[in-house]
Short mmCIF file of C-alpha atoms in Angstrom, two decimals:
data_model
loop_
_atom_site.label_atom_id
_atom_site.label_comp_id
_atom_site.label_asym_id
_atom_site.label_seq_id
_atom_site.Cartn_x
_atom_site.Cartn_y
_atom_site.Cartn_z
CA UNK A 1 31.34 53.21 -30.93
CA UNK A 2 33.05 54.79 -33.96
CA UNK A 3 33.90 52.83 -37.11
CA UNK A 4 37.61 52.43 -36.31
CA UNK A 5 36.76 51.06 -32.86
CA UNK A 6 34.38 48.58 -34.45
CA UNK A 7 37.03 47.51 -36.97
CA UNK A 8 39.56 47.14 -34.15
CA UNK A 9 37.13 44.99 -32.16
CA UNK A 10 36.52 42.77 -35.20
CA UNK A 11 40.26 42.19 -35.69
CA UNK A 12 40.98 44.14 -38.87
CA UNK A 13 44.29 45.52 -37.64
CA UNK A 14 45.65 42.16 -36.51
CA UNK A 15 44.51 39.85 -39.30
CA UNK A 16 46.55 38.54 -42.21
CA UNK A 17 44.38 37.21 -45.00
CA UNK A 18 44.61 36.29 -48.71
CA UNK A 19 44.03 38.86 -51.44
CA UNK A 20 41.70 36.32 -53.10
CA UNK A 21 42.85 36.76 -56.68
CA UNK A 22 42.05 33.04 -56.92
CA UNK A 23 40.22 30.38 -54.94
CA UNK A 24 41.73 28.31 -53.58
CA UNK A 25 44.70 30.63 -53.21
CA UNK A 26 48.12 29.78 -54.64
CA UNK A 27 49.60 28.43 -51.35
CA UNK A 28 47.12 25.55 -51.69
CA UNK A 29 48.27 24.53 -55.17
CA UNK A 30 50.00 21.15 -55.31
CA UNK A 31 51.89 18.90 -57.70
CA UNK A 32 48.71 16.89 -58.25
CA UNK A 33 48.17 19.02 -61.37
CA UNK A 34 50.76 18.41 -64.08
CA UNK A 35 51.47 18.82 -67.78
CA UNK A 36 48.88 16.17 -68.71
CA UNK A 37 46.13 18.11 -66.92
CA UNK A 38 47.20 21.38 -68.55
CA UNK A 39 47.26 19.76 -72.00
CA UNK A 40 43.85 18.17 -71.49
CA UNK A 41 42.30 21.42 -70.29
CA UNK A 42 43.66 23.25 -73.34
CA UNK A 43 42.12 20.59 -75.56
CA UNK A 44 38.74 21.05 -73.87
CA UNK A 45 38.51 24.72 -74.87
CA UNK A 46 35.56 25.14 -77.20
CA UNK A 47 36.56 25.73 -80.85
CA UNK A 48 36.05 29.38 -81.73
CA UNK A 49 36.11 30.44 -78.07
CA UNK A 50 37.67 33.65 -76.81
CA UNK A 51 40.45 33.23 -74.27
CA UNK A 52 42.87 35.49 -72.41
CA UNK A 53 46.65 35.22 -72.46
CA UNK A 54 49.21 36.41 -69.92
CA UNK A 55 52.90 36.58 -70.85
CA UNK A 56 55.39 36.79 -67.98
CA UNK A 57 58.78 38.44 -68.54
CA UNK A 58 60.70 37.91 -65.28
CA UNK A 59 63.63 40.29 -65.93
CA UNK A 60 64.38 43.77 -64.58
CA UNK A 61 67.36 46.07 -65.09
CA UNK A 62 67.27 46.72 -61.36
CA UNK A 63 65.36 44.96 -58.61
CA UNK A 64 63.00 47.13 -56.57
CA UNK A 65 63.21 46.18 -52.91
CA UNK A 66 59.48 46.46 -52.26
CA UNK A 67 58.54 44.00 -55.01
CA UNK A 68 57.45 40.43 -54.22
CA UNK A 69 57.06 39.33 -57.85
CA UNK A 70 59.04 36.49 -59.44
CA UNK A 71 61.80 38.54 -61.06
CA UNK A 72 65.55 38.54 -61.62
CA UNK A 73 67.98 41.29 -62.48
CA UNK A 74 70.01 41.49 -65.67
CA UNK A 75 72.18 44.14 -67.30
CA UNK A 76 72.68 42.05 -70.41
CA UNK A 77 70.24 41.20 -73.20
CA UNK A 78 71.66 37.67 -73.54
CA UNK A 79 69.39 36.00 -70.93
CA UNK A 80 66.43 38.00 -72.25
CA UNK A 81 67.13 36.75 -75.77
CA UNK A 82 67.35 33.16 -74.55
CA UNK A 83 64.13 33.55 -72.57
CA UNK A 84 62.32 34.98 -75.58
CA UNK A 85 63.34 31.95 -77.63
CA UNK A 86 61.92 29.72 -74.90
CA UNK A 87 58.69 31.72 -74.79
CA UNK A 88 58.33 31.33 -78.55
CA UNK A 89 58.80 27.58 -78.18
CA UNK A 90 56.09 27.49 -75.50
CA UNK A 91 53.77 29.51 -77.74
CA UNK A 92 54.38 26.98 -80.53
CA UNK A 93 53.53 24.11 -78.16
CA UNK A 94 50.30 25.89 -77.30
CA UNK A 95 49.48 26.44 -80.97
CA UNK A 96 49.90 22.75 -81.71
CA UNK A 97 47.04 21.75 -79.38
CA UNK A 98 44.82 24.84 -79.26
CA UNK A 99 41.39 24.13 -80.78
CA UNK A 100 40.57 25.82 -84.08
CA UNK A 101 39.28 29.35 -84.33
CA UNK A 102 40.25 30.48 -80.82
CA UNK A 103 40.87 34.23 -80.52
CA UNK A 104 42.08 36.54 -77.77
CA UNK A 105 39.80 38.66 -75.70
CA UNK A 106 42.71 39.94 -73.55
CA UNK A 107 46.49 39.87 -73.94
CA UNK A 108 48.66 41.15 -71.11
CA UNK A 109 52.45 41.36 -70.90
CA UNK A 110 53.65 41.55 -67.31
CA UNK A 111 56.69 40.95 -65.22
CA UNK A 112 59.24 41.90 -64.26
CA UNK A 113 59.74 44.54 -66.90
CA UNK A 114 58.44 43.53 -70.33
CA UNK A 115 59.55 46.90 -71.69
CA UNK A 116 63.21 45.93 -71.35
CA UNK A 117 62.69 43.90 -74.54
CA UNK A 118 64.20 45.62 -77.55
CA UNK A 119 61.79 46.88 -80.23
CA UNK A 120 62.78 43.92 -82.42
CA UNK A 121 62.12 41.46 -79.59
CA UNK A 122 58.71 43.05 -78.93
CA UNK A 123 57.72 42.66 -82.56
CA UNK A 124 59.02 39.09 -82.61
CA UNK A 125 57.03 38.14 -79.51
CA UNK A 126 53.82 39.76 -80.75
CA UNK A 127 54.14 38.05 -84.15
CA UNK A 128 54.69 34.67 -82.49
CA UNK A 129 51.55 35.11 -80.38
CA UNK A 130 49.30 36.34 -83.18
CA UNK A 131 50.43 33.57 -85.50
CA UNK A 132 48.93 31.12 -83.01
CA UNK A 133 45.98 33.05 -81.57
CA UNK A 134 44.95 36.41 -83.06
CA UNK A 135 43.30 39.30 -81.29
CA UNK A 136 39.52 39.06 -81.46
CA UNK A 137 37.12 41.90 -82.09
CA UNK A 138 37.34 44.63 -79.41
CA UNK A 139 40.23 42.77 -77.77
CA UNK A 140 42.46 44.49 -75.25
CA UNK A 141 46.26 44.27 -75.48
CA UNK A 142 47.89 45.74 -72.37
CA UNK A 143 51.54 46.03 -71.35
CA UNK A 144 53.15 46.90 -68.02
CA UNK A 145 55.46 49.83 -68.73
CA UNK A 146 58.31 50.95 -66.51
CA UNK A 147 58.76 54.71 -67.14
CA UNK A 148 62.48 54.26 -66.41
CA UNK A 149 62.74 51.52 -69.06
CA UNK A 150 60.90 52.84 -72.11
CA UNK A 151 61.67 55.00 -75.12
CA UNK A 152 60.06 56.03 -78.39
CA UNK A 153 61.31 53.08 -80.51
CA UNK A 154 59.94 50.56 -78.03
CA UNK A 155 56.63 52.36 -77.76
CA UNK A 156 56.47 52.49 -81.56
CA UNK A 157 56.92 48.71 -81.65
CA UNK A 158 54.21 48.15 -79.03
CA UNK A 159 51.75 50.49 -80.74
CA UNK A 160 52.42 48.83 -84.10
CA UNK A 161 51.76 45.43 -82.50
CA UNK A 162 48.35 46.62 -81.33
CA UNK A 163 48.85 47.68 -77.70
CA UNK A 164 45.75 49.67 -76.74
CA UNK A 165 46.16 49.81 -72.95
CA UNK A 166 49.26 50.67 -70.96
CA UNK A 167 49.89 50.15 -67.27
CA UNK A 168 52.47 52.18 -65.37
CA UNK A 169 53.76 51.62 -61.87
CA UNK A 170 54.05 54.73 -59.71
CA UNK A 171 54.25 53.37 -56.12
CA UNK A 172 55.00 56.80 -54.59
CA UNK A 173 56.54 60.04 -55.88
CA UNK A 174 58.29 61.03 -52.65
CA UNK A 175 62.10 60.86 -53.20
CA UNK A 176 62.86 59.60 -49.67
CA UNK A 177 60.32 56.81 -49.92
CA UNK A 178 61.54 55.91 -53.41
CA UNK A 179 65.09 55.64 -52.10
CA UNK A 180 64.04 53.38 -49.22
CA UNK A 181 62.03 51.01 -51.44
CA UNK A 182 64.67 50.92 -54.18
CA UNK A 183 62.51 52.51 -56.89
CA UNK A 184 63.79 55.88 -58.10
CA UNK A 185 61.26 57.29 -60.56
CA UNK A 186 60.64 61.00 -60.79
CA UNK A 187 57.33 62.61 -61.62
CA UNK A 188 58.92 64.11 -64.73
CA UNK A 189 60.06 60.72 -66.04
CA UNK A 190 56.59 59.30 -65.40
CA UNK A 191 54.86 62.26 -67.05
CA UNK A 192 57.08 62.00 -70.13
CA UNK A 193 56.33 58.28 -70.45
CA UNK A 194 52.59 59.00 -70.25
CA UNK A 195 52.90 61.70 -72.90
CA UNK A 196 54.77 59.31 -75.22
CA UNK A 197 52.15 56.60 -74.68
CA UNK A 198 49.26 58.92 -75.49
CA UNK A 199 51.05 60.41 -78.48
CA UNK A 200 50.80 56.96 -80.07
CA UNK A 201 47.05 56.81 -79.75
CA UNK A 202 47.01 54.57 -76.68
CA UNK A 203 44.22 56.30 -74.80
CA UNK A 204 43.62 53.72 -72.04
CA UNK A 205 46.02 54.12 -69.14
CA UNK A 206 46.27 52.20 -65.86
CA UNK A 207 48.41 53.25 -62.91
CA UNK A 208 49.44 51.51 -59.69
CA UNK A 209 50.16 53.36 -56.46
CA UNK A 210 50.95 51.92 -53.02
CA UNK A 211 49.90 52.75 -49.50
CA UNK A 212 51.59 51.40 -46.39
CA UNK A 213 55.14 52.20 -47.49
CA UNK A 214 57.89 53.15 -45.00
CA UNK A 215 57.77 56.77 -43.82
CA UNK A 216 54.56 57.33 -45.76
CA UNK A 217 52.28 59.95 -44.18
CA UNK A 218 48.88 61.32 -45.11
CA UNK A 219 50.59 64.47 -46.39
CA UNK A 220 53.03 62.51 -48.53
CA UNK A 221 50.46 60.16 -50.04
CA UNK A 222 48.21 63.16 -50.74
CA UNK A 223 50.99 64.80 -52.71
CA UNK A 224 51.71 61.60 -54.66
CA UNK A 225 48.03 61.04 -55.47
CA UNK A 226 47.60 64.61 -56.64
CA UNK A 227 50.60 64.27 -58.95
CA UNK A 228 49.15 61.04 -60.29
CA UNK A 229 45.78 62.69 -60.84
CA UNK A 230 47.48 65.33 -62.98
CA UNK A 231 48.29 62.50 -65.42
CA UNK A 232 44.57 61.55 -65.66
CA UNK A 233 44.83 57.75 -65.71
CA UNK A 234 41.64 55.94 -66.69
CA UNK A 235 41.93 53.52 -63.79
CA UNK A 236 44.07 53.27 -60.68
CA UNK A 237 45.00 50.33 -58.47
CA UNK A 238 45.59 51.50 -54.88
CA UNK A 239 47.41 48.48 -53.48
CA UNK A 240 48.50 47.97 -49.92
CA UNK A 241 52.23 47.28 -49.69
CA UNK A 242 52.62 43.65 -48.58
CA UNK A 243 55.70 43.33 -46.38
CA UNK A 244 56.54 39.62 -46.63
CA UNK A 245 60.35 39.40 -46.26
CA UNK A 246 60.11 35.67 -45.46
CA UNK A 247 58.86 35.20 -49.04
CA UNK A 248 60.61 38.06 -50.86
CA UNK A 249 64.15 38.24 -49.46
CA UNK A 250 64.86 41.61 -51.09
CA UNK A 251 62.27 43.17 -48.76
CA UNK A 252 64.75 42.66 -45.94
CA UNK A 253 66.35 45.86 -47.29
CA UNK A 254 63.27 47.79 -46.13
CA UNK A 255 63.31 48.83 -42.44
CA UNK A 256 60.29 47.22 -40.83
CA UNK A 257 60.30 49.76 -37.99
CA UNK A 258 59.59 52.52 -40.55
CA UNK A 259 56.38 50.87 -41.75
CA UNK A 260 53.07 52.46 -40.74
CA UNK A 261 50.89 50.66 -38.21
CA UNK A 262 47.76 48.89 -39.50
CA UNK A 263 45.69 51.79 -38.17
CA UNK A 264 47.90 54.22 -40.08
CA UNK A 265 47.58 52.06 -43.19
CA UNK A 266 43.81 52.48 -43.05
CA UNK A 267 44.21 56.25 -42.68
CA UNK A 268 46.57 56.32 -45.68
CA UNK A 269 44.10 54.31 -47.76
CA UNK A 270 41.20 56.56 -46.79
CA UNK A 271 43.24 59.68 -47.60
CA UNK A 272 44.02 58.42 -51.09
CA UNK A 273 40.52 57.04 -51.58
CA UNK A 274 38.96 60.40 -50.79
CA UNK A 275 41.20 62.18 -53.28
CA UNK A 276 40.29 59.76 -56.06
CA UNK A 277 36.56 59.94 -55.41
CA UNK A 278 36.65 63.74 -55.07
CA UNK A 279 38.28 63.82 -58.51
CA UNK A 280 35.39 61.88 -60.02
CA UNK A 281 36.71 58.32 -59.95
CA UNK A 282 34.32 55.49 -59.15
CA UNK A 283 35.33 52.93 -56.53
CA UNK A 284 35.84 49.48 -58.03
CA UNK A 285 35.94 46.64 -55.51
CA UNK A 286 38.27 46.99 -52.57
CA UNK A 287 41.23 48.84 -54.12
CA UNK A 288 40.59 50.08 -57.68
CA UNK A 289 39.22 53.33 -59.07
CA UNK A 290 38.02 54.11 -62.58
CA UNK A 291 36.81 57.03 -64.65
CA UNK A 292 33.24 57.04 -65.90
CA UNK A 293 33.08 54.93 -69.07
CA UNK A 294 36.18 52.88 -68.33
CA UNK A 295 35.67 49.15 -68.84
CA UNK A 296 35.83 48.43 -65.10
CA UNK A 297 33.23 51.09 -64.38
CA UNK A 298 30.90 49.69 -67.03
CA UNK A 299 31.43 46.10 -65.85
CA UNK A 300 30.74 46.95 -62.22
CA UNK A 301 27.53 48.78 -63.04
CA UNK A 302 26.39 45.85 -65.16
CA UNK A 303 27.30 43.22 -62.55
CA UNK A 304 30.03 41.76 -64.80
CA UNK A 305 33.11 42.66 -62.77
CA UNK A 306 35.56 39.77 -62.32
CA UNK A 307 38.71 39.20 -60.29
CA UNK A 308 41.89 37.44 -61.38
CA UNK A 309 45.63 37.43 -60.76
CA UNK A 310 46.01 40.93 -62.21
CA UNK A 311 43.29 42.31 -59.90
CA UNK A 312 39.91 43.44 -61.24
CA UNK A 313 38.94 42.87 -64.84
CA UNK A 314 36.02 43.23 -67.23
CA UNK A 315 37.19 40.16 -69.16
CA UNK A 316 34.33 37.71 -69.68
CA UNK A 317 36.53 34.80 -70.78
CA UNK A 318 36.56 31.79 -68.44
CA UNK A 319 40.01 30.71 -69.66
CA UNK A 320 43.22 32.59 -68.90
CA UNK A 321 46.41 30.93 -70.12
CA UNK A 322 49.67 32.01 -68.50
CA UNK A 323 52.92 31.57 -70.41
CA UNK A 324 56.41 32.07 -69.05
CA UNK A 325 58.13 31.12 -65.81
CA UNK A 326 55.78 31.05 -62.76
CA UNK A 327 52.71 32.05 -64.83
CA UNK A 328 49.34 30.80 -63.63
CA UNK A 329 46.55 29.62 -65.93
CA UNK A 330 42.89 29.54 -64.94
CA UNK A 331 40.47 27.11 -66.58
CA UNK A 332 36.89 26.09 -65.78
CA UNK A 333 38.49 22.90 -64.43
CA UNK A 334 41.07 24.56 -62.14
CA UNK A 335 44.48 26.22 -62.04
CA UNK A 336 47.86 25.28 -63.51
CA UNK A 337 51.12 27.06 -62.70
CA UNK A 338 54.39 26.88 -64.60
CA UNK A 339 57.64 26.09 -62.82
CA UNK A 340 58.68 29.21 -60.91
CA UNK A 341 62.43 29.06 -61.52
CA UNK A 342 63.39 30.25 -64.98
CA UNK A 343 65.90 27.43 -65.29
CA UNK A 344 63.29 24.74 -64.55
CA UNK A 345 60.78 26.36 -66.88
CA UNK A 346 63.37 26.55 -69.66
CA UNK A 347 64.43 22.91 -69.21
CA UNK A 348 60.87 21.65 -69.69
CA UNK A 349 60.05 23.81 -72.69
CA UNK A 350 63.30 23.01 -74.49
CA UNK A 351 62.60 19.33 -73.93
CA UNK A 352 59.37 19.80 -75.87
CA UNK A 353 56.89 19.67 -72.99
CA UNK A 354 54.87 22.21 -71.06
CA UNK A 355 56.35 23.42 -67.77
CA UNK A 356 53.37 22.88 -65.46
CA UNK A 357 54.75 22.42 -61.96
CA UNK A 358 51.69 22.56 -59.77
CA UNK A 359 48.07 23.67 -59.62
CA UNK A 360 44.65 22.72 -58.38
CA UNK A 361 41.78 20.80 -59.97
CA UNK A 362 38.41 21.96 -58.68
CA UNK A 363 36.69 19.53 -56.36
CA UNK A 364 33.71 19.55 -54.01
CA UNK A 365 32.38 23.05 -53.40
CA UNK A 366 35.40 24.87 -54.87
CA UNK A 367 33.54 26.55 -57.71
CA UNK A 368 30.65 27.55 -55.45
CA UNK A 369 32.91 29.11 -52.83
CA UNK A 370 35.09 30.72 -55.53
CA UNK A 371 32.02 32.53 -56.85
CA UNK A 372 30.85 33.57 -53.37
CA UNK A 373 34.25 35.09 -52.64
CA UNK A 374 34.52 36.75 -56.05
CA UNK A 375 31.06 38.30 -55.62
CA UNK A 376 32.08 39.77 -52.27
CA UNK A 377 35.40 41.06 -53.59
CA UNK A 378 33.75 42.64 -56.65
CA UNK A 379 30.30 43.73 -55.50
CA UNK A 380 30.29 43.40 -51.68
CA UNK A 381 27.13 41.39 -52.27
CA UNK A 382 26.11 37.80 -52.98
CA UNK A 383 22.88 37.40 -54.94
CA UNK A 384 20.87 34.43 -53.70
CA UNK A 385 19.00 33.82 -56.97
CA UNK A 386 22.23 33.72 -59.00
CA UNK A 387 23.93 31.26 -56.67
CA UNK A 388 21.01 28.87 -56.19
CA UNK A 389 20.28 28.74 -59.92
CA UNK A 390 23.92 28.40 -61.02
CA UNK A 391 25.14 25.90 -58.43
CA UNK A 392 22.00 24.00 -57.44
CA UNK A 393 22.44 24.74 -53.74
CA UNK A 394 19.21 25.06 -51.78
CA UNK A 395 18.18 28.40 -50.37
CA UNK A 396 18.20 26.85 -46.89
CA UNK A 397 21.79 25.62 -47.19
CA UNK A 398 22.99 28.91 -48.66
CA UNK A 399 21.37 30.92 -45.90
CA UNK A 400 23.06 28.65 -43.35
CA UNK A 401 26.42 29.46 -44.96
CA UNK A 402 25.55 33.15 -44.77
CA UNK A 403 24.68 33.02 -41.09
CA UNK A 404 27.87 31.14 -40.23
CA UNK A 405 30.06 33.62 -42.13
CA UNK A 406 28.26 36.64 -40.64
CA UNK A 407 28.47 35.48 -37.03
CA UNK A 408 31.94 36.96 -36.47
CA UNK A 409 31.05 40.35 -37.97
CA UNK A 410 28.01 41.72 -36.11
CA UNK A 411 26.66 44.93 -37.57
CA UNK A 412 28.76 44.67 -40.72
CA UNK A 413 26.60 42.33 -42.80
CA UNK A 414 22.97 42.42 -43.86
CA UNK A 415 21.28 39.12 -44.74
CA UNK A 416 17.92 39.06 -46.51
CA UNK A 417 16.02 36.46 -48.50
CA UNK A 418 17.64 37.84 -51.66
CA UNK A 419 21.22 38.74 -50.71
CA UNK A 420 24.21 38.72 -48.37
CA UNK A 421 25.59 42.28 -48.30
CA UNK A 422 28.57 43.93 -46.62
CA UNK A 423 27.46 47.34 -45.34
CA UNK A 424 29.62 50.34 -46.35
CA UNK A 425 31.30 50.63 -42.92
CA UNK A 426 32.26 46.96 -43.15
CA UNK A 427 34.01 47.11 -46.52
CA UNK A 428 37.53 47.30 -45.03
CA UNK A 429 36.72 43.82 -43.63
CA UNK A 430 35.89 42.35 -47.05
CA UNK A 431 38.90 40.03 -47.29
CA UNK A 432 38.25 38.80 -43.75
CA UNK A 433 34.59 38.18 -44.51
CA UNK A 434 35.58 36.34 -47.68
CA UNK A 435 37.91 34.19 -45.60
CA UNK A 436 34.90 33.13 -43.50
CA UNK A 437 33.67 31.19 -46.57
CA UNK A 438 37.13 29.69 -47.28
CA UNK A 439 37.18 25.94 -46.69
CA UNK A 440 40.99 25.63 -46.78
CA UNK A 441 43.37 25.87 -43.84
CA UNK A 442 44.83 29.39 -43.68
CA UNK A 443 47.03 28.93 -40.63
CA UNK A 444 50.17 27.90 -42.52
CA UNK A 445 50.06 30.50 -45.30
CA UNK A 446 51.95 33.77 -44.71
CA UNK A 447 49.50 36.34 -46.01
CA UNK A 448 49.60 40.14 -45.93
CA UNK A 449 47.74 42.51 -43.62
CA UNK A 450 43.96 42.62 -44.04
CA UNK A 451 44.30 46.37 -44.64
#
């Protein structure tokens, strides 16, 4: 039986499963976590600790139809200006309760399109952040950059503020596919943006590209990947397009009958994967690739790779604070998410309170299972000694969990006294195998394809 037949038999092409950027996943958050929990968790950060900060800018000049992010379109700077004022107020609230001496290990501006801020707004936002929590030694400051929405003055402002990593979205370079997904972005525009970024001394470059788009073929994705490789990004996220029109209404603009089958999605992924590895990139987890010496490559080799809402990271901080509408914070105690609607978020902040709308406080085996899933997603392997020592679970009980999870995936998992390992042929099943450890009900959550 060939590998695809085995994967078919095990249900890969029918399953819909979480991406496991958190555990439990966001559909299981509830209103049981509120502003008081968020405030208390902030206060419990150790003085002098290093934390990470995510800033969400939910505005775009135009809405891409493929996107499922919390965004809204605007052609005017007025709502952006008002939102920036609200963000600054939230940053001030954070500063009032943040323990002394805390510094940033990572700062990321995402969206939406954070580069639609004017140069003056960018400087204003950076100053507001660093007045409250400065960048620590060897900190990383990354910004999501839309090549269609960037120019030299804005890049000057970002470089002056300390940006040392840029992330560009490519999706696909084929004009027909771009038209269908509502994202027109030529190779030339992308190349020019990369050149401007590097001209300012920002040497670390991320890029995102999608597989599973409408009318995408192996020939078309090969051409797009090769164009991307000519830009020499340090790391690449090869994400599967998640068609969830019941959640993201704008995706109803995309013809579902033009989408590749799950089997074709796997072929598209493998085509792109082969091109990246042939060009010298190292595979990172299930969908990232990195050059030798990139932080993700170093972290994976050292067993320090982590997973969060932005994907894979080498950030060692156990606290990630999300600011802005819909942003999610991760603490050792659990998760807290801001109100998703910009209007609700703004109302809370302007009233002088945090905008926490929901979340999850860890209970029971949450932290144990979270680590088991993260280990699989990052390393395809769970180390028995690490888990038993860190969580106090007996070897007998852990091995019982292993056997139960492995039962549905014969031939794809190796269990020894020291580890639970997904074999190379089974790696496309990683999210499904991770789900086998998940203690929460997945039947009501509308997740994306397993591949």
